[in-house]
Amino acid sequence: MLVYHLPGTFETREAHLDLLWEAGATGLEERAGLIRAYFDEETELPEAIRDGEWRQEADQDWLAEFKANLRPVQAGRVTIVPPWLRAEIPAGQVGLVIEPGMAFGTGHHATTRMAVEALSDLNLDGQTILDVGTGSGVLAIAGALLGAGYALGVDIDPITIPIAEENARDNAVPEGRTAFMVGTLGDDLPGDVVADGVFDVLVANLYAELHDLLVGVYVGHLRPGGPLILTGILTGKLPLVQDALDREGFTDVQVSTDGEWALVTARA
Ligand code: SAM
Protein backbone atom coordinates (compact mmCIF):
# COMPACT_ATOMS: atom_id res chain seq x y z
CA MET A 1 0.00 0.00 0.00
CA LEU A 2 1.52 3.32 -1.12
CA VAL A 3 0.89 6.27 1.21
CA TYR A 4 2.08 9.86 0.84
CA HIS A 5 2.63 11.42 4.30
CA LEU A 6 2.02 15.15 4.18
CA PRO A 7 2.69 17.17 7.38
CA GLY A 8 -0.38 19.07 8.64
CA THR A 9 -4.09 18.53 9.05
CA PHE A 10 -7.13 18.83 6.78
CA GLU A 11 -7.66 22.27 8.30
CA THR A 12 -4.11 23.64 7.95
CA ARG A 13 -3.65 22.16 4.44
CA GLU A 14 -7.21 22.72 3.23
CA ALA A 15 -5.98 24.53 0.14
CA HIS A 16 -3.79 21.54 -0.78
CA LEU A 17 -6.37 18.75 -0.53
CA ASP A 18 -7.60 19.32 -4.09
CA LEU A 19 -4.00 19.05 -5.32
CA LEU A 20 -3.73 15.58 -3.75
CA TRP A 21 -6.97 14.45 -5.40
CA GLU A 22 -5.88 15.93 -8.75
CA ALA A 23 -2.55 14.08 -8.45
CA GLY A 24 -4.48 10.81 -8.26
CA ALA A 25 -4.99 10.13 -4.53
CA THR A 26 -7.58 7.37 -4.02
CA GLY A 27 -8.28 8.35 -0.43
CA LEU A 28 -7.25 10.86 2.26
CA GLU A 29 -7.05 10.36 5.97
CA GLU A 30 -5.86 12.59 8.82
CA ARG A 31 -3.99 10.96 11.68
CA ALA A 32 -1.65 12.33 14.37
CA GLY A 33 -0.80 15.62 12.65
CA LEU A 34 -0.32 13.98 9.24
CA ILE A 35 -2.42 13.78 6.15
CA ARG A 36 -2.18 10.28 4.71
CA ALA A 37 -2.94 10.21 1.00
CA TYR A 38 -3.33 6.80 -0.63
CA PHE A 39 -1.99 6.31 -4.15
CA ASP A 40 -1.77 3.40 -6.58
CA GLU A 41 1.62 4.59 -7.88
CA GLU A 42 4.19 7.29 -7.17
CA THR A 43 3.51 10.43 -9.24
CA GLU A 44 5.09 13.84 -9.76
CA LEU A 45 3.45 16.19 -7.24
CA PRO A 46 3.00 19.99 -7.51
CA GLU A 47 5.52 22.16 -5.66
CA ALA A 48 3.09 23.17 -2.89
CA ILE A 49 2.76 19.59 -1.59
CA ARG A 50 6.28 18.30 -2.13
CA ASP A 51 7.19 18.61 1.57
CA GLY A 52 5.79 15.14 2.24
CA GLU A 53 7.26 11.68 2.03
CA TRP A 54 6.32 8.54 0.09
CA ARG A 55 5.98 5.40 2.23
CA GLN A 56 5.27 1.77 1.34
CA GLU A 57 3.13 0.35 4.18
CA ALA A 58 1.90 -3.15 4.87
CA ASP A 59 -1.64 -3.73 3.59
CA GLN A 60 -4.21 -3.79 6.37
CA ASP A 61 -6.87 -6.44 6.10
CA TRP A 62 -9.78 -4.73 7.86
CA LEU A 63 -12.04 -7.77 7.59
CA ALA A 64 -9.41 -10.04 9.12
CA GLU A 65 -8.88 -7.47 11.89
CA PHE A 66 -12.64 -7.22 12.55
CA LYS A 67 -12.93 -11.00 12.69
CA ALA A 68 -9.91 -11.35 14.98
CA ASN A 69 -11.53 -8.96 17.47
CA LEU A 70 -14.89 -10.74 17.65
CA ARG A 71 -15.65 -12.26 21.04
CA PRO A 72 -18.47 -14.58 22.13
CA VAL A 73 -21.64 -12.72 23.15
CA GLN A 74 -23.65 -14.03 26.07
CA ALA A 75 -27.37 -13.29 25.91
CA GLY A 76 -29.22 -15.01 28.73
CA ARG A 77 -29.03 -18.78 28.19
CA VAL A 78 -27.51 -18.32 24.73
CA THR A 79 -23.91 -17.66 23.70
CA ILE A 80 -23.49 -16.33 20.17
CA VAL A 81 -20.19 -17.03 18.43
CA PRO A 82 -18.70 -16.91 14.92
CA PRO A 83 -17.85 -20.41 13.58
CA TRP A 84 -14.18 -20.24 14.58
CA LEU A 85 -15.06 -19.64 18.27
CA ARG A 86 -17.35 -22.67 18.70
CA ALA A 87 -14.93 -24.07 21.29
CA GLU A 88 -15.57 -21.02 23.50
CA ILE A 89 -19.26 -21.78 24.12
CA PRO A 90 -19.42 -22.32 27.88
CA ALA A 91 -20.82 -25.62 29.16
CA GLY A 92 -24.51 -25.31 29.92
CA GLN A 93 -25.07 -22.48 27.45
CA VAL A 94 -27.03 -22.87 24.22
CA GLY A 95 -24.48 -22.20 21.46
CA LEU A 96 -25.64 -20.12 18.49
CA VAL A 97 -23.19 -19.89 15.60
CA ILE A 98 -23.53 -16.94 13.24
CA GLU A 99 -21.10 -16.31 10.37
CA PRO A 100 -20.56 -12.52 10.23
CA GLY A 101 -21.54 -11.42 6.74
CA MET A 102 -23.87 -9.29 4.68
CA ALA A 103 -26.96 -9.62 6.90
CA PHE A 104 -27.43 -7.72 10.18
CA GLY A 105 -27.43 -9.90 13.29
CA THR A 106 -24.09 -11.24 14.55
CA GLY A 107 -25.17 -10.70 18.13
CA HIS A 108 -22.68 -7.90 18.65
CA HIS A 109 -25.29 -5.15 18.42
CA ALA A 110 -27.03 -4.36 21.71
CA THR A 111 -30.48 -4.77 20.13
CA THR A 112 -29.79 -8.31 18.88
CA ARG A 113 -28.28 -9.29 22.22
CA MET A 114 -31.22 -7.88 24.19
CA ALA A 115 -33.72 -9.64 21.89
CA VAL A 116 -31.98 -13.01 22.29
CA GLU A 117 -31.92 -12.39 26.05
CA ALA A 118 -35.67 -11.65 26.05
CA LEU A 119 -36.34 -14.87 24.08
CA SER A 120 -34.20 -16.82 26.50
CA ASP A 121 -36.32 -15.50 29.41
CA LEU A 122 -39.37 -17.26 27.93
CA ASN A 123 -40.36 -20.91 28.00
CA LEU A 124 -40.42 -21.51 24.25
CA ASP A 125 -40.98 -25.27 24.27
CA GLY A 126 -43.12 -26.12 21.26
CA GLN A 127 -44.05 -22.47 20.68
CA THR A 128 -44.39 -20.73 17.33
CA ILE A 129 -42.37 -17.54 16.76
CA LEU A 130 -42.69 -14.83 14.14
CA ASP A 131 -39.43 -12.87 13.64
CA VAL A 132 -40.05 -9.69 11.66
CA GLY A 133 -36.86 -8.31 10.05
CA THR A 134 -34.92 -11.54 10.47
CA GLY A 135 -31.59 -10.41 8.92
CA SER A 136 -29.10 -13.22 9.62
CA GLY A 137 -31.97 -15.25 11.09
CA VAL A 138 -30.33 -14.95 14.52
CA LEU A 139 -33.57 -14.47 16.50
CA ALA A 140 -35.57 -17.18 14.72
CA ILE A 141 -32.64 -19.60 15.09
CA ALA A 142 -32.18 -18.67 18.76
CA GLY A 143 -35.88 -19.39 19.27
CA ALA A 144 -35.61 -22.81 17.61
CA LEU A 145 -32.50 -23.69 19.64
CA LEU A 146 -34.35 -22.65 22.80
CA GLY A 147 -37.07 -25.20 22.04
CA ALA A 148 -39.59 -23.43 19.80
CA GLY A 149 -41.48 -25.82 17.52
CA TYR A 150 -41.43 -23.43 14.59
CA ALA A 151 -39.89 -20.02 13.95
CA LEU A 152 -40.67 -18.05 10.81
CA GLY A 153 -38.34 -15.19 9.83
CA VAL A 154 -39.46 -12.58 7.30
CA ASP A 155 -37.36 -9.80 5.79
CA ILE A 156 -37.92 -7.30 3.00
CA ASP A 157 -34.28 -7.68 1.90
CA PRO A 158 -33.94 -10.76 -0.33
CA ILE A 159 -30.20 -11.02 0.36
CA THR A 160 -30.92 -12.09 3.95
CA ILE A 161 -32.95 -15.22 3.20
CA PRO A 162 -30.23 -17.60 1.90
CA ILE A 163 -27.92 -16.28 4.66
CA ALA A 164 -30.52 -17.04 7.36
CA GLU A 165 -31.14 -20.49 5.84
CA GLU A 166 -27.42 -21.25 5.86
CA ASN A 167 -27.09 -20.08 9.47
CA ALA A 168 -29.98 -22.41 10.43
CA ARG A 169 -28.15 -25.32 8.72
CA ASP A 170 -24.86 -24.38 10.46
CA ASN A 171 -26.69 -24.63 13.78
CA ALA A 172 -28.14 -28.03 12.84
CA VAL A 173 -31.68 -26.74 13.36
CA PRO A 174 -33.90 -29.70 12.41
CA GLU A 175 -35.69 -29.37 9.06
CA GLY A 176 -39.01 -27.58 9.41
CA ARG A 177 -38.24 -25.89 12.74
CA THR A 178 -37.29 -22.62 11.00
CA ALA A 179 -38.46 -21.08 7.73
CA PHE A 180 -37.46 -17.81 6.08
CA MET A 181 -39.26 -15.77 3.47
CA VAL A 182 -38.86 -12.46 1.67
CA GLY A 183 -41.63 -10.15 2.74
CA THR A 184 -43.20 -8.33 5.60
CA LEU A 185 -46.38 -8.29 7.64
CA GLY A 186 -49.39 -7.84 5.45
CA ASP A 187 -47.97 -10.33 2.92
CA ASP A 188 -49.36 -13.86 2.87
CA LEU A 189 -47.33 -15.87 5.36
CA PRO A 190 -46.77 -19.57 4.62
CA GLY A 191 -49.73 -21.35 6.21
CA ASP A 192 -48.38 -24.91 6.38
CA VAL A 193 -47.51 -24.72 10.10
CA VAL A 194 -49.37 -21.65 11.38
CA ALA A 195 -52.48 -21.70 9.22
CA ASP A 196 -54.15 -18.61 10.68
CA GLY A 197 -50.96 -16.49 10.82
CA VAL A 198 -51.34 -16.18 14.61
CA PHE A 199 -48.10 -16.97 16.50
CA ASP A 200 -47.34 -17.59 20.20
CA VAL A 201 -44.46 -15.05 20.22
CA LEU A 202 -43.63 -12.12 17.96
CA VAL A 203 -40.16 -10.55 17.95
CA ALA A 204 -39.09 -7.62 15.78
CA ASN A 205 -35.76 -5.76 15.72
CA LEU A 206 -36.70 -2.84 13.45
CA TYR A 207 -36.97 0.83 14.46
CA ALA A 208 -39.38 2.95 16.49
CA GLU A 209 -41.23 4.63 13.61
CA LEU A 210 -41.88 1.26 11.94
CA HIS A 211 -43.05 -0.32 15.21
CA ASP A 212 -45.45 2.62 15.56
CA LEU A 213 -46.88 1.79 12.12
CA LEU A 214 -46.91 -1.98 12.63
CA VAL A 215 -48.17 -2.37 16.21
CA GLY A 216 -51.77 -2.63 14.93
CA VAL A 217 -50.62 -5.41 12.59
CA TYR A 218 -48.65 -7.20 15.31
CA VAL A 219 -51.91 -7.63 17.27
CA GLY A 220 -53.40 -9.70 14.47
CA HIS A 221 -50.37 -12.06 14.41
CA LEU A 222 -50.13 -12.73 18.14
CA ARG A 223 -52.32 -15.04 20.22
CA PRO A 224 -54.12 -13.31 23.12
CA GLY A 225 -51.64 -12.98 26.01
CA GLY A 226 -48.69 -13.80 23.73
CA PRO A 227 -45.40 -12.00 24.34
CA LEU A 228 -44.30 -9.23 21.99
CA ILE A 229 -40.59 -8.32 21.91
CA LEU A 230 -39.68 -5.09 20.12
CA THR A 231 -36.22 -3.58 19.76
CA GLY A 232 -34.14 -1.41 17.41
CA ILE A 233 -35.59 1.49 19.41
CA LEU A 234 -33.47 4.50 20.35
CA THR A 235 -34.26 5.43 23.95
CA GLY A 236 -35.32 8.93 22.84
CA LYS A 237 -38.05 7.35 20.71
CA LEU A 238 -39.48 5.07 23.40
CA PRO A 239 -42.64 7.21 23.89
CA LEU A 240 -43.62 6.60 20.25
CA VAL A 241 -43.59 2.83 20.79
CA GLN A 242 -45.15 2.97 24.25
CA ASP A 243 -48.02 5.14 22.98
CA ALA A 244 -48.61 2.74 20.08
CA LEU A 245 -48.74 -0.24 22.46
CA ASP A 246 -51.22 1.61 24.72
CA ARG A 247 -53.32 2.53 21.70
CA GLU A 248 -53.58 -1.13 20.63
CA GLY A 249 -54.35 -2.38 24.15
CA PHE A 250 -51.06 -4.21 24.89
CA THR A 251 -50.49 -4.81 28.61
CA ASP A 252 -47.55 -5.51 30.92
CA VAL A 253 -45.27 -3.12 28.97
CA GLN A 254 -41.66 -3.34 30.22
CA VAL A 255 -38.56 -1.55 29.04
CA SER A 256 -34.90 -2.46 29.24
CA THR A 257 -32.01 -0.41 27.85
CA ASP A 258 -28.39 -0.77 26.87
CA GLY A 259 -26.74 2.60 26.20
CA GLU A 260 -28.84 4.42 23.63
CA TRP A 261 -30.83 1.30 22.68
CA ALA A 262 -34.08 0.05 24.20
CA LEU A 263 -36.09 -3.15 24.12
CA VAL A 264 -39.77 -3.25 24.99
CA THR A 265 -41.76 -6.33 25.93
CA ALA A 266 -45.56 -6.43 26.21
CA ARG A 267 -48.46 -8.89 26.17
CA ALA A 268 -51.18 -8.94 23.49
N1 SAM B 1 -33.27 -9.72 13.44
C1 SAM B 1 -31.88 -9.39 13.24
C2 SAM B 1 -31.28 -8.97 14.56
O1 SAM B 1 -32.03 -8.85 15.55
O2 SAM B 1 -30.06 -8.79 14.65
C3 SAM B 1 -31.72 -8.29 12.20
C4 SAM B 1 -32.36 -6.98 12.58
S1 SAM B 1 -31.91 -5.65 11.48
C5 SAM B 1 -31.75 -4.36 12.62
C6 SAM B 1 -33.46 -5.23 10.72
C7 SAM B 1 -33.84 -6.10 9.54
O3 SAM B 1 -35.21 -5.76 9.22
C8 SAM B 1 -33.06 -5.88 8.27
O4 SAM B 1 -32.58 -7.13 7.78
C9 SAM B 1 -34.06 -5.24 7.30
O5 SAM B 1 -33.88 -5.65 5.96
C10 SAM B 1 -35.39 -5.74 7.83
N2 SAM B 1 -36.56 -4.89 7.58
C11 SAM B 1 -36.63 -3.52 7.54
N3 SAM B 1 -37.90 -3.12 7.34
C12 SAM B 1 -38.67 -4.25 7.28
C13 SAM B 1 -40.06 -4.49 7.10
N4 SAM B 1 -40.92 -3.51 6.94
N5 SAM B 1 -40.49 -5.78 7.10
C14 SAM B 1 -39.62 -6.81 7.23
N6 SAM B 1 -38.28 -6.64 7.39
C15 SAM B 1 -37.81 -5.38 7.42
mmCIF file with all atom_site columns, N, CA and C in Angstrom, residues 32 45 62 77 80 101 104 106 118 124 135-136 140 143 155 159 169 182 191 197 218 222 267:
data_model
loop_
_atom_site.group_PDB
_atom_site.id
_atom_site.type_symbol
_atom_site.label_atom_id
_atom_site.label_alt_id
_atom_site.label_comp_id
_atom_site.label_asym_id
_atom_site.label_entity_id
_atom_site.label_seq_id
_atom_site.pdbx_PDB_ins_code
_atom_site.Cartn_x
_atom_site.Cartn_y
_atom_site.Cartn_z
_atom_site.occupancy
_atom_site.B_iso_or_equiv
_atom_site.pdbx_formal_charge
_atom_site.auth_seq_id
_atom_site.auth_comp_id
_atom_site.auth_asym_id
_atom_site.auth_atom_id
_atom_site.pdbx_PDB_model_num
ATOM 1  N N  . ALA A 1 32  ? -2.816  11.880  13.593 1.00 0.00 ? 32  ALA A N  1
ATOM 2  C CA . ALA A 1 32  ? -1.646  12.330  14.367 1.00 0.00 ? 32  ALA A CA 1
ATOM 3  C C  . ALA A 1 32  ? -0.834  13.414  13.661 1.00 0.00 ? 32  ALA A C  1
ATOM 4  N N  . LEU A 1 45  ? 4.434   15.370  -7.954 1.00 0.00 ? 45  LEU A N  1
ATOM 5  C CA . LEU A 1 45  ? 3.448   16.191  -7.238 1.00 0.00 ? 45  LEU A CA 1
ATOM 6  C C  . LEU A 1 45  ? 3.744   17.672  -7.452 1.00 0.00 ? 45  LEU A C  1
ATOM 7  N N  . TRP A 1 62  ? -8.812  -5.176  6.850  1.00 0.00 ? 62  TRP A N  1
ATOM 8  C CA . TRP A 1 62  ? -9.780  -4.733  7.856  1.00 0.00 ? 62  TRP A CA 1
ATOM 9  C C  . TRP A 1 62  ? -10.723 -5.850  8.265  1.00 0.00 ? 62  TRP A C  1
ATOM 10 N N  . ARG A 1 77  ? -29.468 -17.387 28.253 1.00 0.00 ? 77  ARG A N  1
ATOM 11 C CA . ARG A 1 77  ? -29.033 -18.783 28.194 1.00 0.00 ? 77  ARG A CA 1
ATOM 12 C C  . ARG A 1 77  ? -28.264 -19.109 26.919 1.00 0.00 ? 77  ARG A C  1
ATOM 13 N N  . ILE A 1 80  ? -23.586 -16.474 21.624 1.00 0.00 ? 80  ILE A N  1
ATOM 14 C CA . ILE A 1 80  ? -23.495 -16.333 20.168 1.00 0.00 ? 80  ILE A CA 1
ATOM 15 C C  . ILE A 1 80  ? -22.020 -16.215 19.796 1.00 0.00 ? 80  ILE A C  1
ATOM 16 N N  . GLY A 1 101 ? -21.481 -11.584 8.190  1.00 0.00 ? 101 GLY A N  1
ATOM 17 C CA . GLY A 1 101 ? -21.540 -11.415 6.742  1.00 0.00 ? 101 GLY A CA 1
ATOM 18 C C  . GLY A 1 101 ? -22.393 -10.238 6.360  1.00 0.00 ? 101 GLY A C  1
ATOM 19 N N  . PHE A 1 104 ? -27.535 -8.226  8.807  1.00 0.00 ? 104 PHE A N  1
ATOM 20 C CA . PHE A 1 104 ? -27.435 -7.723  10.183 1.00 0.00 ? 104 PHE A CA 1
ATOM 21 C C  . PHE A 1 104 ? -27.798 -8.863  11.148 1.00 0.00 ? 104 PHE A C  1
ATOM 22 N N  . THR A 1 106 ? -25.159 -10.354 14.076 1.00 0.00 ? 106 THR A N  1
ATOM 23 C CA . THR A 1 106 ? -24.094 -11.245 14.546 1.00 0.00 ? 106 THR A CA 1
ATOM 24 C C  . THR A 1 106 ? -24.196 -11.443 16.052 1.00 0.00 ? 106 THR A C  1
ATOM 25 N N  . ALA A 1 118 ? -34.222 -11.648 25.765 1.00 0.00 ? 118 ALA A N  1
ATOM 26 C CA . ALA A 1 118 ? -35.668 -11.653 26.051 1.00 0.00 ? 118 ALA A CA 1
ATOM 27 C C  . ALA A 1 118 ? -36.291 -12.986 25.633 1.00 0.00 ? 118 ALA A C  1
ATOM 28 N N  . LEU A 1 124 ? -40.029 -21.462 25.664 1.00 0.00 ? 124 LEU A N  1
ATOM 29 C CA . LEU A 1 124 ? -40.418 -21.508 24.252 1.00 0.00 ? 124 LEU A CA 1
ATOM 30 C C  . LEU A 1 124 ? -40.765 -22.922 23.779 1.00 0.00 ? 124 LEU A C  1
ATOM 31 N N  . GLY A 1 135 ? -33.028 -10.628 9.177  1.00 0.00 ? 135 GLY A N  1
ATOM 32 C CA . GLY A 1 135 ? -31.586 -10.413 8.924  1.00 0.00 ? 135 GLY A CA 1
ATOM 33 C C  . GLY A 1 135 ? -30.866 -11.739 8.781  1.00 0.00 ? 135 GLY A C  1
ATOM 34 N N  . SER A 1 136 ? -29.869 -11.968 9.648  1.00 0.00 ? 136 SER A N  1
ATOM 35 C CA . SER A 1 136 ? -29.099 -13.221 9.616  1.00 0.00 ? 136 SER A CA 1
ATOM 36 C C  . SER A 1 136 ? -29.911 -14.415 10.102 1.00 0.00 ? 136 SER A C  1
ATOM 37 N N  . ALA A 1 140 ? -34.779 -15.977 15.018 1.00 0.00 ? 140 ALA A N  1
ATOM 38 C CA . ALA A 1 140 ? -35.568 -17.178 14.723 1.00 0.00 ? 140 ALA A CA 1
ATOM 39 C C  . ALA A 1 140 ? -34.779 -18.430 15.114 1.00 0.00 ? 140 ALA A C  1
ATOM 40 N N  . GLY A 1 143 ? -34.608 -18.856 18.790 1.00 0.00 ? 143 GLY A N  1
ATOM 41 C CA . GLY A 1 143 ? -35.885 -19.389 19.269 1.00 0.00 ? 143 GLY A CA 1
ATOM 42 C C  . GLY A 1 143 ? -35.958 -20.892 19.078 1.00 0.00 ? 143 GLY A C  1
ATOM 43 N N  . ASP A 1 155 ? -38.206 -10.992 5.972  1.00 0.00 ? 155 ASP A N  1
ATOM 44 C CA . ASP A 1 155 ? -37.363 -9.802  5.790  1.00 0.00 ? 155 ASP A CA 1
ATOM 45 C C  . ASP A 1 155 ? -37.619 -9.242  4.391  1.00 0.00 ? 155 ASP A C  1
ATOM 46 N N  . ILE A 1 159 ? -31.561 -10.508 0.128  1.00 0.00 ? 159 ILE A N  1
ATOM 47 C CA . ILE A 1 159 ? -30.200 -11.018 0.358  1.00 0.00 ? 159 ILE A CA 1
ATOM 48 C C  . ILE A 1 159 ? -30.117 -11.816 1.669  1.00 0.00 ? 159 ILE A C  1
ATOM 49 N N  . ARG A 1 169 ? -28.827 -24.035 8.997  1.00 0.00 ? 169 ARG A N  1
ATOM 50 C CA . ARG A 1 169 ? -28.151 -25.323 8.721  1.00 0.00 ? 169 ARG A CA 1
ATOM 51 C C  . ARG A 1 169 ? -26.891 -25.450 9.579  1.00 0.00 ? 169 ARG A C  1
ATOM 52 N N  . VAL A 1 182 ? -38.947 -13.889 2.000  1.00 0.00 ? 182 VAL A N  1
ATOM 53 C CA . VAL A 1 182 ? -38.858 -12.464 1.667  1.00 0.00 ? 182 VAL A CA 1
ATOM 54 C C  . VAL A 1 182 ? -40.245 -11.888 1.845  1.00 0.00 ? 182 VAL A C  1
ATOM 55 N N  . GLY A 1 191 ? -48.726 -20.884 5.252  1.00 0.00 ? 191 GLY A N  1
ATOM 56 C CA . GLY A 1 191 ? -49.727 -21.353 6.214  1.00 0.00 ? 191 GLY A CA 1
ATOM 57 C C  . GLY A 1 191 ? -49.616 -22.821 6.553  1.00 0.00 ? 191 GLY A C  1
ATOM 58 N N  . GLY A 1 197 ? -51.901 -17.606 10.724 1.00 0.00 ? 197 GLY A N  1
ATOM 59 C CA . GLY A 1 197 ? -50.960 -16.486 10.822 1.00 0.00 ? 197 GLY A CA 1
ATOM 60 C C  . GLY A 1 197 ? -50.843 -15.921 12.233 1.00 0.00 ? 197 GLY A C  1
ATOM 61 N N  . TYR A 1 218 ? -49.168 -6.186  14.388 1.00 0.00 ? 218 TYR A N  1
ATOM 62 C CA . TYR A 1 218 ? -48.649 -7.205  15.313 1.00 0.00 ? 218 TYR A CA 1
ATOM 63 C C  . TYR A 1 218 ? -49.804 -7.888  16.052 1.00 0.00 ? 218 TYR A C  1
ATOM 64 N N  . LEU A 1 222 ? -50.572 -12.257 16.824 1.00 0.00 ? 222 LEU A N  1
ATOM 65 C CA . LEU A 1 222 ? -50.130 -12.733 18.145 1.00 0.00 ? 222 LEU A CA 1
ATOM 66 C C  . LEU A 1 222 ? -51.334 -13.269 18.899 1.00 0.00 ? 222 LEU A C  1
ATOM 67 N N  . ARG A 1 267 ? -47.586 -7.725  26.408 1.00 0.00 ? 267 ARG A N  1
ATOM 68 C CA . ARG A 1 267 ? -48.464 -8.889  26.166 1.00 0.00 ? 267 ARG A CA 1
ATOM 69 C C  . ARG A 1 267 ? -49.648 -8.451  25.327 1.00 0.00 ? 267 ARG A C  1
#
